[in-house]
mmCIF file of C-alpha atoms and ligand atoms in Angstrom:
data_model
loop_
_atom_site.group_PDB
_atom_site.id
_atom_site.type_symbol
_atom_site.label_atom_id
_atom_site.label_comp_id
_atom_site.label_asym_id
_atom_site.label_seq_id
_atom_site.Cartn_x
_atom_site.Cartn_y
_atom_site.Cartn_z
ATOM 1 C CA UNK A 22 110.100 101.042 95.477
ATOM 2 C CA UNK A 23 107.996 104.181 95.524
ATOM 3 C CA UNK A 24 108.219 105.814 92.098
ATOM 4 C CA UNK A 25 107.060 109.244 93.163
ATOM 5 C CA UNK A 26 109.880 111.796 93.440
ATOM 6 C CA UNK A 27 110.072 113.646 96.762
ATOM 7 C CA UNK A 28 106.870 113.748 98.852
ATOM 8 C CA UNK A 29 108.754 111.994 101.652
ATOM 9 C CA UNK A 30 106.164 112.891 104.263
ATOM 10 C CA UNK A 31 103.278 111.282 102.388
ATOM 11 C CA UNK A 32 105.348 108.262 101.386
ATOM 12 C CA UNK A 33 106.525 107.550 104.922
ATOM 13 C CA UNK A 34 102.988 107.921 106.239
ATOM 14 C CA UNK A 35 101.738 105.362 103.692
ATOM 15 C CA UNK A 36 104.684 103.098 104.449
ATOM 16 C CA UNK A 37 103.977 103.142 108.184
ATOM 17 C CA UNK A 38 100.251 102.570 107.706
ATOM 18 C CA UNK A 39 100.953 99.631 105.377
ATOM 19 C CA UNK A 40 103.284 98.042 107.910
ATOM 20 C CA UNK A 41 100.808 98.502 110.733
ATOM 21 C CA UNK A 42 97.751 97.649 108.666
ATOM 22 C CA UNK A 43 96.194 101.003 109.490
ATOM 23 C CA UNK A 44 95.522 102.461 106.036
ATOM 24 C CA UNK A 45 92.532 104.802 105.907
ATOM 25 C CA UNK A 46 89.532 104.080 103.660
ATOM 26 C CA UNK A 47 89.858 107.405 101.932
ATOM 27 C CA UNK A 48 92.678 109.830 101.231
ATOM 28 C CA UNK A 49 92.604 113.300 99.762
ATOM 29 C CA UNK A 50 95.863 114.267 98.044
ATOM 30 C CA UNK A 51 96.071 118.018 97.593
ATOM 31 C CA UNK A 52 98.694 119.769 95.475
ATOM 32 C CA UNK A 53 99.266 121.863 92.354
ATOM 33 C CA UNK A 54 98.838 120.268 88.885
ATOM 34 C CA UNK A 55 101.671 117.894 87.876
ATOM 35 C CA UNK A 56 103.187 117.739 91.377
ATOM 36 C CA UNK A 57 102.852 113.936 91.529
ATOM 37 C CA UNK A 58 99.375 113.249 92.935
ATOM 38 C CA UNK A 59 98.489 110.583 90.361
ATOM 39 C CA UNK A 60 101.910 108.921 90.579
ATOM 40 C CA UNK A 61 101.589 108.694 94.347
ATOM 41 C CA UNK A 62 98.008 107.380 94.119
ATOM 42 C CA UNK A 63 99.041 104.673 91.636
ATOM 43 C CA UNK A 64 101.989 103.826 93.900
ATOM 44 C CA UNK A 65 99.640 103.328 96.831
ATOM 45 C CA UNK A 66 97.358 101.184 94.660
ATOM 46 C CA UNK A 67 100.430 99.112 93.746
ATOM 47 C CA UNK A 68 101.505 98.861 97.383
ATOM 48 C CA UNK A 69 98.189 97.389 98.527
ATOM 49 C CA UNK A 70 98.057 94.908 95.645
ATOM 50 C CA UNK A 71 101.751 94.034 95.207
ATOM 51 C CA UNK A 72 102.810 90.400 95.485
ATOM 52 C CA UNK A 73 106.207 90.832 97.172
ATOM 53 C CA UNK A 74 107.215 91.309 100.807
ATOM 54 C CA UNK A 75 108.266 94.947 100.487
ATOM 55 C CA UNK A 76 105.635 96.587 98.338
ATOM 56 C CA UNK A 77 105.391 98.326 95.942
ATOM 57 C CA UNK A 78 108.050 96.457 93.935
ATOM 58 C CA UNK A 79 107.058 98.054 90.622
ATOM 59 C CA UNK A 80 107.986 94.840 88.806
ATOM 60 C CA UNK A 81 105.462 92.126 89.627
ATOM 61 C CA UNK A 82 102.566 91.547 87.218
ATOM 62 C CA UNK A 83 100.204 93.444 89.497
ATOM 63 C CA UNK A 84 102.456 96.511 89.857
ATOM 64 C CA UNK A 85 103.031 96.627 86.103
ATOM 65 C CA UNK A 86 99.347 96.397 85.267
ATOM 66 C CA UNK A 87 98.587 99.207 87.696
ATOM 67 C CA UNK A 88 101.333 101.385 86.221
ATOM 68 C CA UNK A 89 99.802 100.817 82.775
ATOM 69 C CA UNK A 90 96.363 101.550 84.262
ATOM 70 C CA UNK A 91 95.133 98.138 83.164
ATOM 71 C CA UNK A 92 94.437 96.490 86.521
ATOM 72 C CA UNK A 93 90.809 95.455 86.950
ATOM 73 C CA UNK A 94 90.703 96.511 90.609
ATOM 74 C CA UNK A 95 92.234 99.953 90.195
ATOM 75 C CA UNK A 96 89.851 102.411 88.606
ATOM 76 C CA UNK A 97 90.582 105.993 87.686
ATOM 77 C CA UNK A 98 87.577 108.278 87.577
ATOM 78 C CA UNK A 99 87.851 111.708 86.034
ATOM 79 C CA UNK A 100 86.555 113.903 83.258
ATOM 80 C CA UNK A 101 88.385 111.977 80.553
ATOM 81 C CA UNK A 102 87.060 108.608 81.753
ATOM 82 C CA UNK A 103 83.592 109.821 80.810
ATOM 83 C CA UNK A 104 84.599 110.878 77.325
ATOM 84 C CA UNK A 105 84.480 114.518 78.388
ATOM 85 C CA UNK A 106 87.359 116.776 77.605
ATOM 86 C CA UNK A 107 88.219 119.590 79.969
ATOM 87 C CA UNK A 108 89.268 121.643 76.995
ATOM 88 C CA UNK A 109 86.033 121.295 75.082
ATOM 89 C CA UNK A 110 83.764 121.744 78.085
ATOM 90 C CA UNK A 111 85.167 124.225 80.592
ATOM 91 C CA UNK A 112 82.528 123.463 83.178
ATOM 92 C CA UNK A 113 82.413 119.744 82.626
ATOM 93 C CA UNK A 114 81.742 117.753 85.755
ATOM 94 C CA UNK A 115 82.295 114.279 87.106
ATOM 95 C CA UNK A 116 78.679 113.196 87.083
ATOM 96 C CA UNK A 117 76.425 111.146 89.302
ATOM 97 C CA UNK A 118 76.381 108.203 86.850
ATOM 98 C CA UNK A 119 80.149 107.793 87.203
ATOM 99 C CA UNK A 120 79.969 107.794 91.004
ATOM 100 C CA UNK A 121 76.990 105.378 91.051
ATOM 101 C CA UNK A 122 79.127 103.036 89.006
ATOM 102 C CA UNK A 123 81.899 103.411 91.597
ATOM 103 C CA UNK A 124 79.439 102.789 94.405
ATOM 104 C CA UNK A 125 78.325 99.594 92.709
ATOM 105 C CA UNK A 126 81.777 98.182 92.002
ATOM 106 C CA UNK A 127 83.095 99.102 95.453
ATOM 107 C CA UNK A 128 80.729 96.468 96.855
ATOM 108 C CA UNK A 129 82.142 93.711 94.642
ATOM 109 C CA UNK A 130 85.097 91.611 95.777
ATOM 110 C CA UNK A 131 88.440 92.331 94.080
ATOM 111 C CA UNK A 132 88.725 90.624 90.696
ATOM 112 C CA UNK A 133 92.458 89.992 90.436
ATOM 113 C CA UNK A 134 94.146 91.771 93.342
ATOM 114 C CA UNK A 135 93.668 92.178 97.088
ATOM 115 C CA UNK A 136 92.106 95.620 97.301
ATOM 116 C CA UNK A 137 89.887 97.690 95.101
ATOM 117 C CA UNK A 138 91.241 101.212 94.674
ATOM 118 C CA UNK A 139 89.265 104.106 93.231
ATOM 119 C CA UNK A 140 91.264 107.170 92.212
ATOM 120 C CA UNK A 141 89.134 110.255 91.635
ATOM 121 C CA UNK A 142 91.237 112.589 89.526
ATOM 122 C CA UNK A 143 90.199 116.247 89.680
ATOM 123 C CA UNK A 144 87.819 115.662 92.584
ATOM 124 C CA UNK A 145 86.970 119.387 92.594
ATOM 125 C CA UNK A 146 85.040 118.691 89.393
ATOM 126 C CA UNK A 147 82.533 116.394 91.107
ATOM 127 C CA UNK A 148 79.007 117.672 90.548
ATOM 128 C CA UNK A 149 77.056 118.393 93.741
ATOM 129 C CA UNK A 150 74.955 115.279 93.181
ATOM 130 C CA UNK A 151 78.034 113.171 92.525
ATOM 131 C CA UNK A 152 79.761 114.523 95.647
ATOM 132 C CA UNK A 153 76.709 113.650 97.763
ATOM 133 C CA UNK A 154 76.623 110.159 96.321
ATOM 134 C CA UNK A 155 80.344 109.743 96.983
ATOM 135 C CA UNK A 156 79.811 110.979 100.539
ATOM 136 C CA UNK A 157 77.376 108.119 101.213
ATOM 137 C CA UNK A 158 79.918 105.625 99.908
ATOM 138 C CA UNK A 159 82.653 107.141 102.083
ATOM 139 C CA UNK A 160 80.386 107.032 105.126
ATOM 140 C CA UNK A 161 79.791 103.306 104.751
ATOM 141 C CA UNK A 162 83.048 102.003 103.328
ATOM 142 C CA UNK A 163 83.204 98.404 102.123
ATOM 143 C CA UNK A 164 86.139 96.446 103.592
ATOM 144 C CA UNK A 165 89.387 96.445 101.640
ATOM 145 C CA UNK A 166 88.361 99.364 99.446
ATOM 146 C CA UNK A 167 90.465 102.519 99.239
ATOM 147 C CA UNK A 168 89.372 105.825 97.772
ATOM 148 C CA UNK A 169 92.026 108.327 96.724
ATOM 149 C CA UNK A 170 90.764 111.783 95.792
ATOM 150 C CA UNK A 171 93.117 114.119 93.931
ATOM 151 C CA UNK A 172 92.519 117.869 94.014
ATOM 152 C CA UNK A 173 94.374 121.152 93.676
ATOM 153 C CA UNK A 174 92.661 122.604 96.745
ATOM 154 C CA UNK A 175 90.484 121.175 99.504
ATOM 155 C CA UNK A 176 88.413 124.372 99.470
ATOM 156 C CA UNK A 177 86.923 123.363 96.118
ATOM 157 C CA UNK A 178 85.339 120.247 97.635
ATOM 158 C CA UNK A 179 82.349 119.980 99.999
ATOM 159 C CA UNK A 180 83.585 120.063 103.601
ATOM 160 C CA UNK A 181 81.570 116.913 104.308
ATOM 161 C CA UNK A 182 83.583 114.962 101.728
ATOM 162 C CA UNK A 183 86.891 116.422 102.952
ATOM 163 C CA UNK A 184 86.073 115.447 106.537
ATOM 164 C CA UNK A 185 85.717 111.791 105.504
ATOM 165 C CA UNK A 186 89.223 111.656 104.028
ATOM 166 C CA UNK A 187 92.681 111.687 105.503
ATOM 167 C CA UNK A 188 94.179 114.734 103.850
ATOM 168 C CA UNK A 189 97.781 114.942 102.662
ATOM 169 C CA UNK A 190 99.409 118.037 101.165
ATOM 170 C CA UNK A 191 101.842 117.456 98.308
ATOM 171 C CA UNK A 192 104.086 120.535 98.172
ATOM 172 C CA UNK A 193 106.054 121.571 95.051
ATOM 173 C CA UNK A 194 109.523 120.026 94.901
ATOM 174 C CA UNK A 195 112.767 121.961 95.295
ATOM 175 C CA UNK A 196 114.395 123.036 92.008
ATOM 176 C CA UNK A 197 117.493 120.953 92.800
ATOM 177 C CA UNK A 198 115.322 117.885 93.441
ATOM 178 C CA UNK A 199 113.592 118.255 90.058
ATOM 179 C CA UNK A 200 116.900 118.863 88.293
ATOM 180 C CA UNK A 201 118.473 115.755 89.834
ATOM 181 C CA UNK A 202 115.447 113.574 89.007
ATOM 182 C CA UNK A 203 115.351 114.802 85.399
ATOM 183 C CA UNK A 204 118.984 113.882 84.778
ATOM 184 C CA UNK A 205 119.162 110.637 86.770
ATOM 185 C CA UNK A 206 115.784 109.088 85.941
ATOM 186 C CA UNK A 207 114.907 110.584 82.597
ATOM 187 C CA UNK A 208 118.414 111.166 81.216
ATOM 188 C CA UNK A 209 117.741 114.831 80.424
ATOM 189 C CA UNK A 210 120.926 116.747 79.576
ATOM 190 C CA UNK A 211 122.157 119.202 82.205
ATOM 191 C CA UNK A 212 121.300 122.505 80.533
ATOM 192 C CA UNK A 213 117.778 121.438 79.626
ATOM 193 C CA UNK A 214 117.256 119.926 83.085
ATOM 194 C CA UNK A 215 118.262 123.239 84.670
ATOM 195 C CA UNK A 216 115.816 125.165 82.519
ATOM 196 C CA UNK A 217 112.882 122.754 82.943
ATOM 197 C CA UNK A 218 113.474 122.502 86.700
ATOM 198 C CA UNK A 219 113.017 126.276 86.940
ATOM 199 C CA UNK A 220 110.099 126.551 84.540
ATOM 200 C CA UNK A 221 108.065 123.807 86.232
ATOM 201 C CA UNK A 222 107.998 125.578 89.633
ATOM 202 C CA UNK A 223 108.403 122.336 91.562
ATOM 203 C CA UNK A 224 105.868 120.368 89.515
ATOM 204 C CA UNK A 225 107.996 117.577 88.101
ATOM 205 C CA UNK A 226 105.242 116.134 85.889
ATOM 206 C CA UNK A 227 105.278 119.246 83.705
ATOM 207 C CA UNK A 228 109.077 119.109 83.369
ATOM 208 C CA UNK A 229 108.973 115.439 82.365
ATOM 209 C CA UNK A 230 106.289 116.148 79.745
ATOM 210 C CA UNK A 231 108.299 119.080 78.405
ATOM 211 C CA UNK A 232 111.445 116.909 78.254
ATOM 212 C CA UNK A 233 109.772 114.407 75.935
ATOM 213 C CA UNK A 234 107.436 116.777 74.089
ATOM 214 C CA UNK A 235 109.091 119.803 72.483
ATOM 215 C CA UNK A 236 105.638 121.285 71.927
ATOM 216 C CA UNK A 237 105.502 122.627 75.495
ATOM 217 C CA UNK A 238 108.754 124.582 75.157
ATOM 218 C CA UNK A 239 107.690 125.811 71.714
ATOM 219 C CA UNK A 240 104.416 127.018 73.197
ATOM 220 C CA UNK A 241 106.340 128.846 75.927
ATOM 221 C CA UNK A 242 108.593 130.504 73.333
ATOM 222 C CA UNK A 243 105.526 131.630 71.367
ATOM 223 C CA UNK A 244 103.912 133.024 74.494
ATOM 224 C CA UNK A 245 107.053 134.981 75.379
ATOM 225 C CA UNK A 246 107.283 136.345 71.809
ATOM 226 C CA UNK A 247 103.675 137.432 72.091
ATOM 227 C CA UNK A 248 104.325 139.058 75.457
ATOM 228 C CA UNK A 249 107.224 141.055 74.005
ATOM 229 C CA UNK A 250 105.174 142.055 70.936
ATOM 230 C CA UNK A 251 102.233 143.231 73.018
ATOM 231 C CA UNK A 252 104.561 145.140 75.347
ATOM 232 C CA UNK A 253 105.586 147.441 72.493
ATOM 233 C CA UNK A 254 102.210 147.453 70.726
ATOM 234 C CA UNK A 255 99.788 150.354 70.369
ATOM 235 C CA UNK A 256 96.422 150.457 72.123
ATOM 236 C CA UNK A 257 94.557 148.762 69.303
ATOM 237 C CA UNK A 258 96.804 145.702 69.329
ATOM 238 C CA UNK A 259 96.681 145.512 73.099
ATOM 239 C CA UNK A 260 92.871 145.526 73.003
ATOM 240 C CA UNK A 261 92.977 142.824 70.325
ATOM 241 C CA UNK A 262 95.199 140.658 72.505
ATOM 242 C CA UNK A 263 92.922 141.204 75.512
ATOM 243 C CA UNK A 264 89.952 140.159 73.364
ATOM 244 C CA UNK A 265 91.813 137.036 72.294
ATOM 245 C CA UNK A 266 92.477 136.098 75.918
ATOM 246 C CA UNK A 267 88.836 136.757 76.830
ATOM 247 C CA UNK A 268 87.688 134.322 74.140
ATOM 248 C CA UNK A 269 90.140 131.718 75.391
ATOM 249 C CA UNK A 270 89.048 132.331 78.973
ATOM 250 C CA UNK A 271 85.484 131.435 78.062
ATOM 251 C CA UNK A 272 86.687 128.190 76.486
ATOM 252 C CA UNK A 273 89.404 127.144 78.884
ATOM 253 C CA UNK A 274 90.302 129.163 81.957
ATOM 254 C CA UNK A 275 93.397 127.062 82.571
ATOM 255 C CA UNK A 276 95.099 128.352 79.427
ATOM 256 C CA UNK A 277 94.665 131.969 80.494
ATOM 257 C CA UNK A 278 96.001 131.195 83.980
ATOM 258 C CA UNK A 279 99.045 129.669 82.310
ATOM 259 C CA UNK A 280 99.576 132.804 80.219
ATOM 260 C CA UNK A 281 99.201 135.086 83.250
ATOM 261 C CA UNK A 282 101.609 132.939 85.262
ATOM 262 C CA UNK A 283 104.104 133.170 82.430
ATOM 263 C CA UNK A 284 103.705 136.950 82.402
ATOM 264 C CA UNK A 285 104.158 137.078 86.154
ATOM 265 C CA UNK A 286 107.310 134.938 85.992
ATOM 266 C CA UNK A 287 108.689 137.074 83.166
ATOM 267 C CA UNK A 288 108.154 140.339 84.958
ATOM 268 C CA UNK A 289 109.456 138.886 88.188
ATOM 269 C CA UNK A 290 112.596 137.847 86.284
ATOM 270 C CA UNK A 291 112.915 141.430 84.998
ATOM 271 C CA UNK A 292 112.792 142.611 88.609
ATOM 272 C CA UNK A 293 115.497 140.121 89.615
ATOM 273 C CA UNK A 294 117.743 141.120 86.709
ATOM 274 C CA UNK A 295 117.176 144.799 87.449
ATOM 275 C CA UNK A 296 118.190 144.320 91.086
ATOM 276 C CA UNK A 297 121.274 142.218 90.261
ATOM 277 C CA UNK A 298 119.812 138.856 91.322
ATOM 278 C CA UNK A 299 119.996 137.165 87.901
ATOM 279 C CA UNK A 300 121.019 133.847 89.411
ATOM 280 C CA UNK A 301 117.497 133.421 90.785
ATOM 281 C CA UNK A 302 115.590 133.904 87.521
ATOM 282 C CA UNK A 303 113.261 131.260 86.078
ATOM 283 C CA UNK A 304 113.803 131.905 82.364
ATOM 284 C CA UNK A 305 117.503 131.041 82.528
ATOM 285 C CA UNK A 306 117.780 130.599 78.748
ATOM 286 C CA UNK A 307 116.581 134.176 78.121
ATOM 287 C CA UNK A 308 118.982 136.128 80.318
ATOM 288 C CA UNK A 309 120.261 138.360 77.497
ATOM 289 C CA UNK A 310 116.719 139.327 76.423
ATOM 290 C CA UNK A 311 115.708 139.905 80.039
ATOM 291 C CA UNK A 312 118.739 142.140 80.616
ATOM 292 C CA UNK A 313 117.920 144.118 77.488
ATOM 293 C CA UNK A 314 114.284 144.624 78.479
ATOM 294 C CA UNK A 315 115.090 145.335 82.124
ATOM 295 C CA UNK A 316 117.285 148.230 81.038
ATOM 296 C CA UNK A 317 114.284 149.839 79.325
ATOM 297 C CA UNK A 318 112.157 150.004 82.480
ATOM 298 C CA UNK A 319 112.515 151.612 85.878
ATOM 299 C CA UNK A 320 112.282 149.485 89.006
ATOM 300 C CA UNK A 321 109.021 151.194 89.929
ATOM 301 C CA UNK A 322 107.487 150.415 86.507
ATOM 302 C CA UNK A 323 108.389 146.748 86.826
ATOM 303 C CA UNK A 324 107.173 146.502 90.399
ATOM 304 C CA UNK A 325 103.887 148.261 89.608
ATOM 305 C CA UNK A 326 103.162 146.015 86.647
ATOM 306 C CA UNK A 327 103.823 142.892 88.737
ATOM 307 C CA UNK A 328 101.253 144.218 91.207
ATOM 308 C CA UNK A 329 98.835 144.722 88.293
ATOM 309 C CA UNK A 330 99.232 141.127 87.075
ATOM 310 C CA UNK A 331 98.635 139.822 90.578
ATOM 311 C CA UNK A 332 95.569 142.026 90.929
ATOM 312 C CA UNK A 333 94.222 140.805 87.570
ATOM 313 C CA UNK A 334 94.583 137.190 88.690
ATOM 314 C CA UNK A 335 92.820 137.953 91.938
ATOM 315 C CA UNK A 336 89.966 139.760 90.165
ATOM 316 C CA UNK A 337 89.493 136.873 87.742
ATOM 317 C CA UNK A 338 89.429 134.501 90.681
ATOM 318 C CA UNK A 339 86.649 136.609 92.183
ATOM 319 C CA UNK A 340 84.687 136.364 88.930
ATOM 320 C CA UNK A 341 85.119 139.957 87.784
ATOM 321 C CA UNK A 342 84.409 140.615 84.094
ATOM 322 C CA UNK A 343 87.316 138.979 82.226
ATOM 323 C CA UNK A 344 87.101 141.573 79.455
ATOM 324 C CA UNK A 345 87.435 144.486 81.831
ATOM 325 C CA UNK A 346 90.204 142.858 83.865
ATOM 326 C CA UNK A 347 92.298 141.852 80.844
ATOM 327 C CA UNK A 348 91.847 145.164 79.023
ATOM 328 C CA UNK A 349 92.899 147.118 82.098
ATOM 329 C CA UNK A 350 95.918 144.857 82.478
ATOM 330 C CA UNK A 351 97.007 145.180 78.843
ATOM 331 C CA UNK A 352 96.654 148.966 78.936
ATOM 332 C CA UNK A 353 98.778 149.158 82.083
ATOM 333 C CA UNK A 354 101.869 147.552 80.497
ATOM 334 C CA UNK A 355 104.517 150.244 80.975
ATOM 335 C CA UNK A 356 106.154 151.823 77.923
ATOM 336 C CA UNK A 357 109.812 150.999 77.465
ATOM 337 C CA UNK A 358 112.118 153.939 77.864
ATOM 338 C CA UNK A 359 109.391 156.127 79.376
ATOM 339 C CA UNK A 360 110.855 155.904 82.898
HETATM 340 ZN ZN1 ZN B 405 104.763 94.552 92.936
#
């Protein structure tokens, strides 16, 4: 049974190719973080190595080893496999040495299974040299070897590498799908499942992590508290917060994107509450606070600030000065009651 939730299109394509013996040598799975790329890749690795008639069974010795990431023929290559941490080194790369190693082992026969599978997690972090080396391997694939590249966007990879892979998009799941999976598979209680299903924006992996690790919800609560504090703060405090974000941006861009996304969701919720569409909000556990804050702003103020957050994200994406972008954003937070 395929463990991945949703992603019916990709699953049925794999299923058909398995039945017909027409699997590609290389796949590129593209989708937002935590949408299920790794789960699907491990499922495919199980399917090609599973011992039963209708693979992947998820229960045979081979399937279990792969799920535990302990199968000799299924290798996961990524930043962490090299002892690098994305958090410590923002511009860390998957280096040439790692891909040379892959190149070497892809020419060896499988050790305990039927097919060697190489999963390259965060393929957008391949260094140019590493990508070129991988390209050579993809151009002359050894028989029975499957490469699965995982990335958040195909535009972050060299076109030459992309063209060698069969590309599959993994879209975010529907809120109802996430909610149902959380309660049926992970036994999450209804109210929490409803909240997590909204907060994760279709990326089930985040919701599952948050269900087992309270730290993620605590972090969200802290970020919302901070947002509310800064929204009533004077200029000095707003500058201080901008400076704090700038420092974090230089260490780990991902964290600042998360904060800006949270801001965007919050202000979008304010807009929904203001226009009487509360049943569509994301922060369902904060409705009373949202209603209170929404009453302090005019519709135009809320709408304008949402535009400002979106513009800030776009400017950061285009490599504008983070300090300038974040200071301008913080100073443009509308004043409550000044409508
Ligand atoms: Zn199996």
